[in-house]
Coordinates of C-alpha atoms in Angstrom, one line a residue:
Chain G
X1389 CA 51.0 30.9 6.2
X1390 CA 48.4 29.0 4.5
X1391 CA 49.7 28.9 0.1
X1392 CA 46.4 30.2 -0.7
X1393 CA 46.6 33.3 1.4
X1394 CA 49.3 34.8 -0.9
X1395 CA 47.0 34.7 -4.4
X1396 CA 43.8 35.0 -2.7
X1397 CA 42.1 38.1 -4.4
X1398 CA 39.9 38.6 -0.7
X1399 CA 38.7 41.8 -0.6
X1400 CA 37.4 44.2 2.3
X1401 CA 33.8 42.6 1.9
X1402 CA 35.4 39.4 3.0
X1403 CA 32.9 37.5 5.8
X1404 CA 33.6 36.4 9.3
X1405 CA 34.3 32.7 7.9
X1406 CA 37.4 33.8 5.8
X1407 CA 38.7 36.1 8.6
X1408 CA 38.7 33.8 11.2
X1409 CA 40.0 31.2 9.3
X1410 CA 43.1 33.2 7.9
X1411 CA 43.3 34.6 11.3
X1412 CA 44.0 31.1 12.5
X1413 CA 41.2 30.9 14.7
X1414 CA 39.6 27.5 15.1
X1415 CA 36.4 28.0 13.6
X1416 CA 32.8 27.1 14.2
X1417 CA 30.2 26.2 11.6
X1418 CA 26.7 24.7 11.9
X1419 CA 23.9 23.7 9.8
X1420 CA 20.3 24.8 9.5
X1421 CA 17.8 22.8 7.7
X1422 CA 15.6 25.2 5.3
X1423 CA 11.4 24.4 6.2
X1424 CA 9.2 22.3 3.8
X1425 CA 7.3 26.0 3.9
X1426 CA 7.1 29.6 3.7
X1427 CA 7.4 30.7 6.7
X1428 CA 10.2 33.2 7.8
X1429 CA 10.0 32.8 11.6
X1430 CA 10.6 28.7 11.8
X1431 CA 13.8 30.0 9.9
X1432 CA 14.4 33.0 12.7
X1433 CA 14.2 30.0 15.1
X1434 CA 16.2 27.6 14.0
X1435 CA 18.5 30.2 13.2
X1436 CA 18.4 31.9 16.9
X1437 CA 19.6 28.6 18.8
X1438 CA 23.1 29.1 16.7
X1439 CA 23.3 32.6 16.8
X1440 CA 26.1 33.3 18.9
X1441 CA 27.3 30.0 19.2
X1442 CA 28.9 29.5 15.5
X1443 CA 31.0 31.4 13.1
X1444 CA 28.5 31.0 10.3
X1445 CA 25.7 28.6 9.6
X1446 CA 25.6 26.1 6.6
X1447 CA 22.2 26.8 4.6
X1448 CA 21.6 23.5 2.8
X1449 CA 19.7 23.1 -0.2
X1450 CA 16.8 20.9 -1.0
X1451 CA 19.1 18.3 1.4
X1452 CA 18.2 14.5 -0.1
X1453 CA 16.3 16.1 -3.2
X1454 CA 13.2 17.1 -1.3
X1455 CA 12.0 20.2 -2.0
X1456 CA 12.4 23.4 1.3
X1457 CA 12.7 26.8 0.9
X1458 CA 15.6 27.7 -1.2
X1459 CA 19.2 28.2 0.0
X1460 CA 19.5 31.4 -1.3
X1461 CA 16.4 32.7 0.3
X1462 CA 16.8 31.5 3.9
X1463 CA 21.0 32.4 3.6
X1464 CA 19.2 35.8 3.3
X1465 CA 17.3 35.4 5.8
X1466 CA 20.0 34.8 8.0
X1467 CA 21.8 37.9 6.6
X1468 CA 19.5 39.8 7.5
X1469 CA 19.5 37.9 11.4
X1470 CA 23.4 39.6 11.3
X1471 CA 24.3 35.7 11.0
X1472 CA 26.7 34.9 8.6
X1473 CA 25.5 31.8 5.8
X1474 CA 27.5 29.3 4.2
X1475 CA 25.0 28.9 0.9
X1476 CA 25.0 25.1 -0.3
X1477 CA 24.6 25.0 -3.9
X1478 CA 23.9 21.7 -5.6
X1479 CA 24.3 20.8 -9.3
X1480 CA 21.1 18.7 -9.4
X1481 CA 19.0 21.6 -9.9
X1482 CA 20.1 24.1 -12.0
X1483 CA 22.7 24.3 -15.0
X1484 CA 25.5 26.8 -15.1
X1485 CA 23.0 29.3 -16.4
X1486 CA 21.0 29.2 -13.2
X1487 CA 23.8 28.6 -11.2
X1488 CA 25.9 31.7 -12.4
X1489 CA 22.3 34.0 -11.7
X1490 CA 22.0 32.2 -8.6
X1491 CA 25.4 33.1 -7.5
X1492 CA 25.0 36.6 -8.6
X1493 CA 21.9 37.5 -7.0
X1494 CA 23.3 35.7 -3.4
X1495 CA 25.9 38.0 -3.6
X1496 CA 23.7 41.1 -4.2
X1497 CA 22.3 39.9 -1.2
X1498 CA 24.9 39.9 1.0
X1499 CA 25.7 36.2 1.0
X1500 CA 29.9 35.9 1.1
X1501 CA 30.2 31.7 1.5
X1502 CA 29.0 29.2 -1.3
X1503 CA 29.5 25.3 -0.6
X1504 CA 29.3 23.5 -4.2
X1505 CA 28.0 20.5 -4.1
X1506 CA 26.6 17.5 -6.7
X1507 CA 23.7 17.1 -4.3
X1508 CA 21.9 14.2 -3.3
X1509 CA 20.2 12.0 -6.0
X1510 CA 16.8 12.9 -6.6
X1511 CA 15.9 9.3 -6.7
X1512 CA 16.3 9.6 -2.7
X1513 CA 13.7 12.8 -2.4
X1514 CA 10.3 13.3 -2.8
X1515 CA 10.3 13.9 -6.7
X1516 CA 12.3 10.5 -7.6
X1517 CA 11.6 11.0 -11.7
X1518 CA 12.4 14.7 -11.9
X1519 CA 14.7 14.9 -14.5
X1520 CA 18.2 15.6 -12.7
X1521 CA 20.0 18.4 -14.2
X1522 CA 23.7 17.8 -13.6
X1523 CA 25.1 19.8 -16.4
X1524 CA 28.1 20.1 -14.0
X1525 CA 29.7 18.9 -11.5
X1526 CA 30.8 20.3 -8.0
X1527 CA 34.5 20.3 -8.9
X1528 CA 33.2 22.1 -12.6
X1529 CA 30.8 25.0 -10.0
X1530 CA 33.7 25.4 -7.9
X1531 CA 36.1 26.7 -11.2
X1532 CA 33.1 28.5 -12.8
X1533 CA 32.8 30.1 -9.5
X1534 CA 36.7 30.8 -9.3
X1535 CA 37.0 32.6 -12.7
X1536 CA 34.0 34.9 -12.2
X1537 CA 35.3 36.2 -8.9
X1538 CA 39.0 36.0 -10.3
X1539 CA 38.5 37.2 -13.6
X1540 CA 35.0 38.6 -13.6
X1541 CA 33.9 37.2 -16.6
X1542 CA 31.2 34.4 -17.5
X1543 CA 34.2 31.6 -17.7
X1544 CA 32.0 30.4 -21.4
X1545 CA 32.3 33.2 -22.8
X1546 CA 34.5 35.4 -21.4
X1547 CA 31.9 38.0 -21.1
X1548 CA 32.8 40.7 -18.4
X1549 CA 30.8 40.6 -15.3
X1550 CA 29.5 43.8 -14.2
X1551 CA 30.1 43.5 -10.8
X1552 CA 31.8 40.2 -9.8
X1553 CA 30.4 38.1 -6.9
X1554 CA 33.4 38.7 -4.0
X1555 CA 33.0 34.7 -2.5
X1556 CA 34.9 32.7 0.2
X1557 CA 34.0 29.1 -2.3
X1558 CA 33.9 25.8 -0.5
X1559 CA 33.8 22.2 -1.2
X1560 CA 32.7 19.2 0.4
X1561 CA 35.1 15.8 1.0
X1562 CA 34.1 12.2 1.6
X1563 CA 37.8 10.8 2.9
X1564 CA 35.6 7.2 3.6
X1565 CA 34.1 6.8 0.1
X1566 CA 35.2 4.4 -2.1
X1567 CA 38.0 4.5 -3.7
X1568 CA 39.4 5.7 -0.2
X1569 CA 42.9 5.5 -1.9
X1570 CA 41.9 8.2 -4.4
X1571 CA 40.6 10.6 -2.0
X1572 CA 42.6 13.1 -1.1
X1573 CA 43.8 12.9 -5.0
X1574 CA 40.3 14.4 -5.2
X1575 CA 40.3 16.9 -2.9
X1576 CA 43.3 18.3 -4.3
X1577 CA 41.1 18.5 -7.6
X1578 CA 38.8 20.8 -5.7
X1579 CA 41.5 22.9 -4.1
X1580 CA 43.0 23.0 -7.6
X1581 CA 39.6 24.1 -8.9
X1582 CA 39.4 26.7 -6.6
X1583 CA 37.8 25.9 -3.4
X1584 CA 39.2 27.5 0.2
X1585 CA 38.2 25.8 2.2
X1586 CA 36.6 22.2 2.6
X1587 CA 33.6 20.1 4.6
X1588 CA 33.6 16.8 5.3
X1589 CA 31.4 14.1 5.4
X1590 CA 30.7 13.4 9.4
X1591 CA 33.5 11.7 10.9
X1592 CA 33.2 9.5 13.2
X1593 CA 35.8 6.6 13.3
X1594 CA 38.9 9.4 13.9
X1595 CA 41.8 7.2 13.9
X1596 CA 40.7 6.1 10.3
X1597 CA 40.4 10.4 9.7
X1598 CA 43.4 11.2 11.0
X1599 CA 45.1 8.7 8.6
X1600 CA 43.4 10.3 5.5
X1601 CA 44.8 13.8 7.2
X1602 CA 48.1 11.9 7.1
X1603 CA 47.9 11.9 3.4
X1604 CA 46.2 15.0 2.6
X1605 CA 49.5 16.1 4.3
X1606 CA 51.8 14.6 2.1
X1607 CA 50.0 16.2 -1.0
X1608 CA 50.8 19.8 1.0
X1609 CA 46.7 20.3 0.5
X1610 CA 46.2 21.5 4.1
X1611 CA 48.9 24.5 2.9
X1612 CA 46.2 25.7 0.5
X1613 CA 42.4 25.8 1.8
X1614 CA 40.7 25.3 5.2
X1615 CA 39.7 22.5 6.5
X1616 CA 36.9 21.8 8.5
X1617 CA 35.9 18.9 10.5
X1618 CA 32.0 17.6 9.6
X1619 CA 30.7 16.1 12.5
X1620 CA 26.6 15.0 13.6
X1621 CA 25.6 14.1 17.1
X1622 CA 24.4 10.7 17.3
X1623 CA 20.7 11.2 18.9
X1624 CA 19.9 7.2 19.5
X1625 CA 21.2 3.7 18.7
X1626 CA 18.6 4.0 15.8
X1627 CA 20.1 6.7 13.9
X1628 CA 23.4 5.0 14.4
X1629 CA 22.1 1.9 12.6
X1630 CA 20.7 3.6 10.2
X1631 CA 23.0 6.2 9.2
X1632 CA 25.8 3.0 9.2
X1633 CA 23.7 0.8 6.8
X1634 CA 22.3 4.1 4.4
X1635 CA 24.8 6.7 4.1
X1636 CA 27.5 6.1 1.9
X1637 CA 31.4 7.0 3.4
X1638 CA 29.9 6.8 7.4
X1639 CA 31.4 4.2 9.3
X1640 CA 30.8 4.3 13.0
X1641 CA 33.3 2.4 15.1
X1642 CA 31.8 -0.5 17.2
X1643 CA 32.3 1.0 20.8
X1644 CA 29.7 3.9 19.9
X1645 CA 27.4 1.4 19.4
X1646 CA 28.4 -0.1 22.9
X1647 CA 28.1 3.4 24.7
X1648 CA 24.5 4.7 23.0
X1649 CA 23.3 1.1 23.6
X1650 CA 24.0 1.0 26.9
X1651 CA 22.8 4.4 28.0
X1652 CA 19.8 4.3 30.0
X1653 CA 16.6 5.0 29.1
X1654 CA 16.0 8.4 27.1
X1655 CA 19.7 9.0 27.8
X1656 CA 21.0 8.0 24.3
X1657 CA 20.7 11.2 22.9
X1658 CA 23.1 13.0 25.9
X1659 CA 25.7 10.1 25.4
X1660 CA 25.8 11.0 21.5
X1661 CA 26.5 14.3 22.7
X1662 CA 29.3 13.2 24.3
X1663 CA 30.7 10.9 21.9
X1664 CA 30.2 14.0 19.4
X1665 CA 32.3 16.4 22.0
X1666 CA 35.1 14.0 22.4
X1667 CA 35.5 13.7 18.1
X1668 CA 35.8 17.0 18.2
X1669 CA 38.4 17.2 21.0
X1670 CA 40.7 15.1 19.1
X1671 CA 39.8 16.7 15.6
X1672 CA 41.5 19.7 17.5
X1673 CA 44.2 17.8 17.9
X1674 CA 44.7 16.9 14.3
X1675 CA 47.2 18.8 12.2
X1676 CA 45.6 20.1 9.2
X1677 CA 42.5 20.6 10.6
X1678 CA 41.0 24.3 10.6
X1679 CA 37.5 24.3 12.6
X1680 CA 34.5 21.9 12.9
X1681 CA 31.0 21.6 11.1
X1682 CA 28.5 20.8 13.4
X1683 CA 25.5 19.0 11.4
X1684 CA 22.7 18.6 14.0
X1685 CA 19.5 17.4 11.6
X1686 CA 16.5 19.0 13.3
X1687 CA 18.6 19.3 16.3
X1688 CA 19.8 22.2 16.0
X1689 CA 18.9 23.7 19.7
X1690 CA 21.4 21.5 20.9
X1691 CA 24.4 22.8 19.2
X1692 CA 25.4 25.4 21.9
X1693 CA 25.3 22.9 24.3
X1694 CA 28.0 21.2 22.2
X1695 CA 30.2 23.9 21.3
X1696 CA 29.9 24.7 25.1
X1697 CA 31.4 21.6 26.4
X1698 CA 34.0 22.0 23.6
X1699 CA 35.4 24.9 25.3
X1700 CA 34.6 26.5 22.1
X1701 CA 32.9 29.7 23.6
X1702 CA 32.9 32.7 23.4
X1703 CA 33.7 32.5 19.9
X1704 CA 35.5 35.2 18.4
X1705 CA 34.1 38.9 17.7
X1706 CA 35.5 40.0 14.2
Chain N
X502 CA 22.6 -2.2 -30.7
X503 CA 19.7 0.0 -29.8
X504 CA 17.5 -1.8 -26.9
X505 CA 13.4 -1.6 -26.7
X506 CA 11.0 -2.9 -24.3
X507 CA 7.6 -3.7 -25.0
X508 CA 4.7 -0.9 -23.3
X509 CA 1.8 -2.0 -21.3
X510 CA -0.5 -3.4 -23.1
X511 CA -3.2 -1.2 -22.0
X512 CA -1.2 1.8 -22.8
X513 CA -1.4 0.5 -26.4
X514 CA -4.4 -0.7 -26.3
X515 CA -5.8 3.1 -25.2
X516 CA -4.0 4.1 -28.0
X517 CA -5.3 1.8 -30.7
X518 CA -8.5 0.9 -29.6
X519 CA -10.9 3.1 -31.8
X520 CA -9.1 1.8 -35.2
X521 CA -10.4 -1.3 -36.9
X522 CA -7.7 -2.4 -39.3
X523 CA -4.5 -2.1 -37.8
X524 CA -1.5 -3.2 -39.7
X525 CA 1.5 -4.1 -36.7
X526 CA 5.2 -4.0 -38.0
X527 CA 7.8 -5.3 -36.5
X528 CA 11.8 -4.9 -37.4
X529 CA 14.4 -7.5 -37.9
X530 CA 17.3 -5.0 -36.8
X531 CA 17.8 -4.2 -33.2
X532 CA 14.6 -4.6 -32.2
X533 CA 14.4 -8.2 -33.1
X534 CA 17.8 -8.7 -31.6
X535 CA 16.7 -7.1 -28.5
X536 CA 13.8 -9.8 -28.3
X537 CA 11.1 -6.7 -28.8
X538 CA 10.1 -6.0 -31.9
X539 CA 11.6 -8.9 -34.4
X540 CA 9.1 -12.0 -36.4
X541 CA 7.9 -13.5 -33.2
X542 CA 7.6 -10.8 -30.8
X543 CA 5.2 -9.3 -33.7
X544 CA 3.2 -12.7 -33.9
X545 CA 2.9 -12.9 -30.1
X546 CA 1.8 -9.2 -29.5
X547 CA -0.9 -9.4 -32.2
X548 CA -2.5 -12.4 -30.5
X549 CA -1.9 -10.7 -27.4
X550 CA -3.6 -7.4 -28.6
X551 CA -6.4 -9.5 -30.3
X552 CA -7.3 -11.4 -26.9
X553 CA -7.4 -8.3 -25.1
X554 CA -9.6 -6.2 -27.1
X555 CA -11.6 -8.7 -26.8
X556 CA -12.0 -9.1 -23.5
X557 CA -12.7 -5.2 -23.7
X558 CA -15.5 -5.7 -26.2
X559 CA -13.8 -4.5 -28.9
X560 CA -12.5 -5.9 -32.1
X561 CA -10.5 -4.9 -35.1
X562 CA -8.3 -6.7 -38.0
X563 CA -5.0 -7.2 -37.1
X564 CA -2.1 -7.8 -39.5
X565 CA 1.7 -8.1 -38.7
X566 CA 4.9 -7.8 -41.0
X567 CA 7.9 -7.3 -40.2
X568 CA 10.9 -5.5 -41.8
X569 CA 14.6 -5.9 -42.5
X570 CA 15.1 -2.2 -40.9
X571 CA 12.7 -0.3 -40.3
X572 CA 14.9 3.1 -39.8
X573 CA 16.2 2.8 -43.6
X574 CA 13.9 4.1 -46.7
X575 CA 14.1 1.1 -48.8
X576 CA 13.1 -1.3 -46.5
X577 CA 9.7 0.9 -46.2
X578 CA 9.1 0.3 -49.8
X579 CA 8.1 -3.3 -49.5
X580 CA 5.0 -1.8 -46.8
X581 CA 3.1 0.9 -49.3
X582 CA 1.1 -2.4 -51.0
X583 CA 0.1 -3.8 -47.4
X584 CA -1.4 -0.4 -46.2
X585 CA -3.8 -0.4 -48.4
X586 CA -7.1 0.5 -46.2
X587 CA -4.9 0.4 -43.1
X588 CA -5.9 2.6 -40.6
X589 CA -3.3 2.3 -37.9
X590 CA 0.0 1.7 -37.5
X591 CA 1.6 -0.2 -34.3
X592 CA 5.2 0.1 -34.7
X593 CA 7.4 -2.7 -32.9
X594 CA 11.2 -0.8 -33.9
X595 CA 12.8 2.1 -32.2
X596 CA 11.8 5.6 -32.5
X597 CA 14.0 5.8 -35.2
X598 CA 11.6 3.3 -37.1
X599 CA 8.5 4.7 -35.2
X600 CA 9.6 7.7 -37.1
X601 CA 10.2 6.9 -40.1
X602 CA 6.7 5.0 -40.6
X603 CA 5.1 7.9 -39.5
X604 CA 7.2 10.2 -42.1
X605 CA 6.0 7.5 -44.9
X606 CA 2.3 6.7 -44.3
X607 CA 1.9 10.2 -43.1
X608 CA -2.0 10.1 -43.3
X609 CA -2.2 6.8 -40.9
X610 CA -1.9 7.6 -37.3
X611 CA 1.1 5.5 -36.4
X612 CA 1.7 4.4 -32.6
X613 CA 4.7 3.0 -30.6
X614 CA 4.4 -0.4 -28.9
X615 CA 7.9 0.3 -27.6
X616 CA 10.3 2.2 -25.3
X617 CA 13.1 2.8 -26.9
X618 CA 15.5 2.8 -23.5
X619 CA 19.3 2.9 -24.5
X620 CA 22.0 1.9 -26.6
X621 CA 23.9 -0.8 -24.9
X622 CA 25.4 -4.0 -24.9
X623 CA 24.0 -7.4 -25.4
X624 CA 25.5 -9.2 -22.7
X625 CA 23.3 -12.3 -23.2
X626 CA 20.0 -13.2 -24.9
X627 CA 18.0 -11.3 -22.8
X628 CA 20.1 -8.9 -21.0
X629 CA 21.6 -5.7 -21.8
X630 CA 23.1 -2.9 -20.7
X631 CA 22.9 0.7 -21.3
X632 CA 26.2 2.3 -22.3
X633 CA 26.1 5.2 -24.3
X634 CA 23.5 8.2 -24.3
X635 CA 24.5 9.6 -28.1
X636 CA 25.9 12.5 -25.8
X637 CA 27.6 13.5 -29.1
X638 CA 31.2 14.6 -27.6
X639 CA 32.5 10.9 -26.9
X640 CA 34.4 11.1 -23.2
X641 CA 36.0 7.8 -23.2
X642 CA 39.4 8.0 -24.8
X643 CA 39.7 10.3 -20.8
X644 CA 37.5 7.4 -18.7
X645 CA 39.3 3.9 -20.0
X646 CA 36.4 3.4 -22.1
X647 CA 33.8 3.7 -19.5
X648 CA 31.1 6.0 -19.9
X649 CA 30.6 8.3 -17.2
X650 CA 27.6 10.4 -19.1
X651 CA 25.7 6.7 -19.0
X652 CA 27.1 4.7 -15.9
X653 CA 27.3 7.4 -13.5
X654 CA 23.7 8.1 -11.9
X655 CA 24.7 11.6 -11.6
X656 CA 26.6 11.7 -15.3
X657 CA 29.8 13.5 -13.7
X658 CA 33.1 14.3 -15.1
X659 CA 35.0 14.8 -11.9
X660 CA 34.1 11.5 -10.2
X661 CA 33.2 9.6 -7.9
X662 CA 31.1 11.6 -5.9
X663 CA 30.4 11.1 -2.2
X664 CA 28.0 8.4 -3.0
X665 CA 30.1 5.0 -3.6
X666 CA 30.3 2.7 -1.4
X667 CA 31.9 -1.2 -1.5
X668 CA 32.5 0.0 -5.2
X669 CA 28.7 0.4 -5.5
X670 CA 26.5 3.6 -6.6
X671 CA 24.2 4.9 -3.8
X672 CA 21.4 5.0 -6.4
X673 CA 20.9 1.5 -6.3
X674 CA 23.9 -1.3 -4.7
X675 CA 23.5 -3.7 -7.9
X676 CA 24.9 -0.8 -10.2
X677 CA 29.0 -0.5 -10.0
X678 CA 30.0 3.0 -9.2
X679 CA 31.3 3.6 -12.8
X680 CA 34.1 6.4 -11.4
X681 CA 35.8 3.3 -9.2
X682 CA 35.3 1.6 -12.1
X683 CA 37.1 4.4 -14.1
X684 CA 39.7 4.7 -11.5
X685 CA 40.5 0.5 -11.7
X686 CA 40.6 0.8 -15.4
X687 CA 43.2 3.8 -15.3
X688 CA 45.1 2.8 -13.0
X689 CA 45.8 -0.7 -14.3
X690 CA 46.9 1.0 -17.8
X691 CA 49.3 3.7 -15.9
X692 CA 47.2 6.4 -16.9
X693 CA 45.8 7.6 -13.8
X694 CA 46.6 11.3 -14.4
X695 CA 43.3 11.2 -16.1
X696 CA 41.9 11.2 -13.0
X697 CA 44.1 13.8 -11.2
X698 CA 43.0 16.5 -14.0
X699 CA 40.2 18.7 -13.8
X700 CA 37.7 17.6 -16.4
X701 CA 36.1 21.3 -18.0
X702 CA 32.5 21.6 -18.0
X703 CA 31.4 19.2 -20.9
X704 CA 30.0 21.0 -24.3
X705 CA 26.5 19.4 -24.7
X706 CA 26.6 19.2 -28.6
X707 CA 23.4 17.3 -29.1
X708 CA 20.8 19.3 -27.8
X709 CA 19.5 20.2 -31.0
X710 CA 17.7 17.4 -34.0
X711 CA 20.8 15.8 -35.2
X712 CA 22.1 15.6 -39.0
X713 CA 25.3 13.6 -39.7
X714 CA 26.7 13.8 -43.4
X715 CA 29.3 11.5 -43.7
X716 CA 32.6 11.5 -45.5
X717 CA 31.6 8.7 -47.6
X718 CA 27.9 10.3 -48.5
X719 CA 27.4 10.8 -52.2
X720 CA 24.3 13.1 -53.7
X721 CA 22.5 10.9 -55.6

């Protein structure tokens, strides 16, 4: 039984997210990409390709600072779809004021999973000299979020919350940034903070994964949260490059190159597919490991088809 | 040392250019050392300022004088004489200085030339770098004297983030990732608990117009 289990104060209004994953079931997650708009129904569609398919859906918010349709609104949305939301949160946009309202009103309506997060630097987005708020940090959002579902008070003060926000809190993990040594020293700061469960940056090179697993054994940190495996489809050689020259912590072994490279024509897309079905297969295999994170940018009709070939269906009815 | 850069010189120039006598002062303090506001940076500017409100048909009398400090009162003193029928004031210190001009000659609109930018080190003549942002509630007795309010892009306390790579900050690969520089520093003086502890949300003590009354101050 996972160490976390036996202090976790999870209540009946606990999501599908938290029961499968103390269940034991190997669980699902995916990601939908908010719109640069108003508009409910590009939500609704986005939203109906994973329905079914996943255990909940990661909601992400303002993704590389540029400005979408809040997390909090579309995770509603999706509530309301009967599909269960993993709310992002970042800290680059709101201090611990907004972020405690934020969390309260999410709850209110009916959102159960919260992912804390520093966020992308708004240098990278669309409003580069917006003044970055970063009062706190993700590690600091995960124990403020902790103590006011723990203790029900405003952690600052120790005002009493009148009604505290019943969450499932998650944390992100980059086992390839630098200093890779330090890593899973880190994580353990977030599980010590108060985070449950934990998704990573996309893996791709799995031997160099399994490794960090190795040593997030040795701490005992896979006793205490869920861990979930972040992985993103490759959909051409292009996004390969790209993603192995610009995103910090990727790195995307040679003989992926070899395979999307040599698919033919229009075909890369299908052989990222299956270079994203056989990571998962062996992050099955890994001990430690507690579901997978499918991150599908704009792709997010293709999901089923992974989960499918993953032998993951039907998932689980709880 | 607090570090300065000089503006556009159309930015001043919009500012200035309805005034006819305008008195320039510059600072021998930081601003001098920071090669932007000393002697010769004032001598070069007013030339500079001269030439181009010329070009943009206008003219006015420039003067230039520059001060030991310009952020302390009795350096001020030695200006009331030279503002006689002054009617602008380009100020070539820090805000502090800017500031203080303006508080003195309060009925001459007074104008910045500079940016004040940071408070940094002086790494050579001519380059510096930002290390401390006054955050008021000094983190570096935790971070092996490296500031992550200043160095980090993000300003975390619970570092690194996701974003370094090769040791580098995502924000821009010719700035160290101050948290692996953090971690190096601890770890090579044994104290890398620091960085297995949760750092509490920091107390942002500054946010309001600072006064500091030190134990040495005496009413006079």
């Amino acid at each position: 039984m996972k160490e976390y289990m036996k202090h976790s104060t999870a209540g009946e209004n606990s999501g599908k997210l938290q029961r499968l994953c103390r269940s034991g079931d190997f669980v699902v997650t995916a990601e939908l990409g908010p719109p640069k708009g108003n508009n409910p129904l590009i939500v609704e569609k986005k939203a109906s390709y994973l329905a079914g398919f996943v255990d909940a859906v990661n909601v992400t918010d303002n993704q590389t600072a540029i400005v979408r349709m809040s997390s909090i609104a579309t995770a509603a949305l999706l509530v309301r779809m009967g599909i269960e939301p993993v709310m992002q949160m970042v800290t680059r946009d709101r201090n611990r004021i907004a972020a405690q309202s934020d969390i309260l009103g999410a709850a209110a309506l009916g959102i159960k999973n919260v992912l804390c997060l520093s966020g992308d630097h708004q240098m990278f987005g669309n409003h580069p000299f917006c003044k970055g708020v970063y009062d706190i940090d993700s590690i600091q959002l995960v124990s403020i979020l902790r103590t006011m579902r723990d203790e029900g008070v405003f952690p600052d003060t120790g005002e009493k919350i009148d009604g505290a926000p019943d969450l499932f809190i998650g944390a992100a993990d980059a086992p390839f940034s630098d200093p890779v040594e330090y890593r899973p020293y880190r994580l353990r700061k977030k599980i010590d903070a108060g985070a449950q469960f934990i998704q990573t940056q996309c893996i791709y090179d799995v031997k160099a994964f399994r490794e960090y697993m190795r040593r997030v054994r040795d701490l005992g940190i896979h006793e205490k949260c869920f861990i979930i495996g972040g992985v993103m489809p490759l959909k051409s050689l292009a996004m390969a490059r790209y993603m192995q020259q610009n995103v910090p912590g990727i790195v995307i072994p040679e003989s992926f190159f070899r395979c999307l490279a040599s698919a033919p024509g229009g075909k890369a897309g299908d052989e990222g597919i299956k270079i994203c079905c056989d990571i998962i297969s062996e992050l099955r295999e890994t001990d430690g490991i507690s579901g997978i994170h499918v991150m599908a940018v704009e792709w997010e009709h293709r999901v089923p088809e992974i989960i499918d070939k993953c032998g993951l269906l039907p998932r689980p009815l709880v | 040392m607090i570090i300065a850069r000089e503006k556009k010189l159309e930015d001043i120039y919009s500012l200035t250019s309805s005034y006819q006598k305008i008195m320039i002062v510059g600072c021998a303090g930081c601003t001098a050392v920071c090669l932007a506001g000393g002697h010769q940076e004032v001598v070069r500017f007013k030339e500079e300022l001269s030439l181009y409100m010329k070009k943009h048909g206008t003219e006015a009398a420039l003067k230039g004088y520059t001060v030991e400090r310009q952020c302390e009162p009795i350096f001020i003193f030695e200006l009331v004489e030279r503002m006689r029928n002054i009617d602008a004031i380009v100020s070539m210190g820090c805000g502090a200085g800017t500031q203080l001009l303006a508080e003195k000659f309060d009925d001459i609109p007074v104008f910045p030339a500079l940016d004040t930018i940071f408070v940094g080190i002086s790494r050579e003549t001519g380059l510096y770098e930002e290390n401390c942002r006054s955050c008021g509630d000094c983190q570096l007795g935790y971070t092996g004297g490296i500031c992550p309010v200043t160095r980090c892009a993000k300003g975390i306390f619970n570092g690194p983030c996701g974003g370094s790579t090769n040791g580098r900050c995502e924000v821009d690969p010719d700035i160290p990732c101050a948290w692996c520089q953090i971690y190096e520093r601890l770890k090579k003086q044994n104290r890398i608990e620091n960085m297995y502890a949760i750092r509490r949300p920091m107390q942002w003590k500054n946010q309001n117009p600072g006064i500091l009354i030190q134990k040495g101050f005496k009413k006079q």
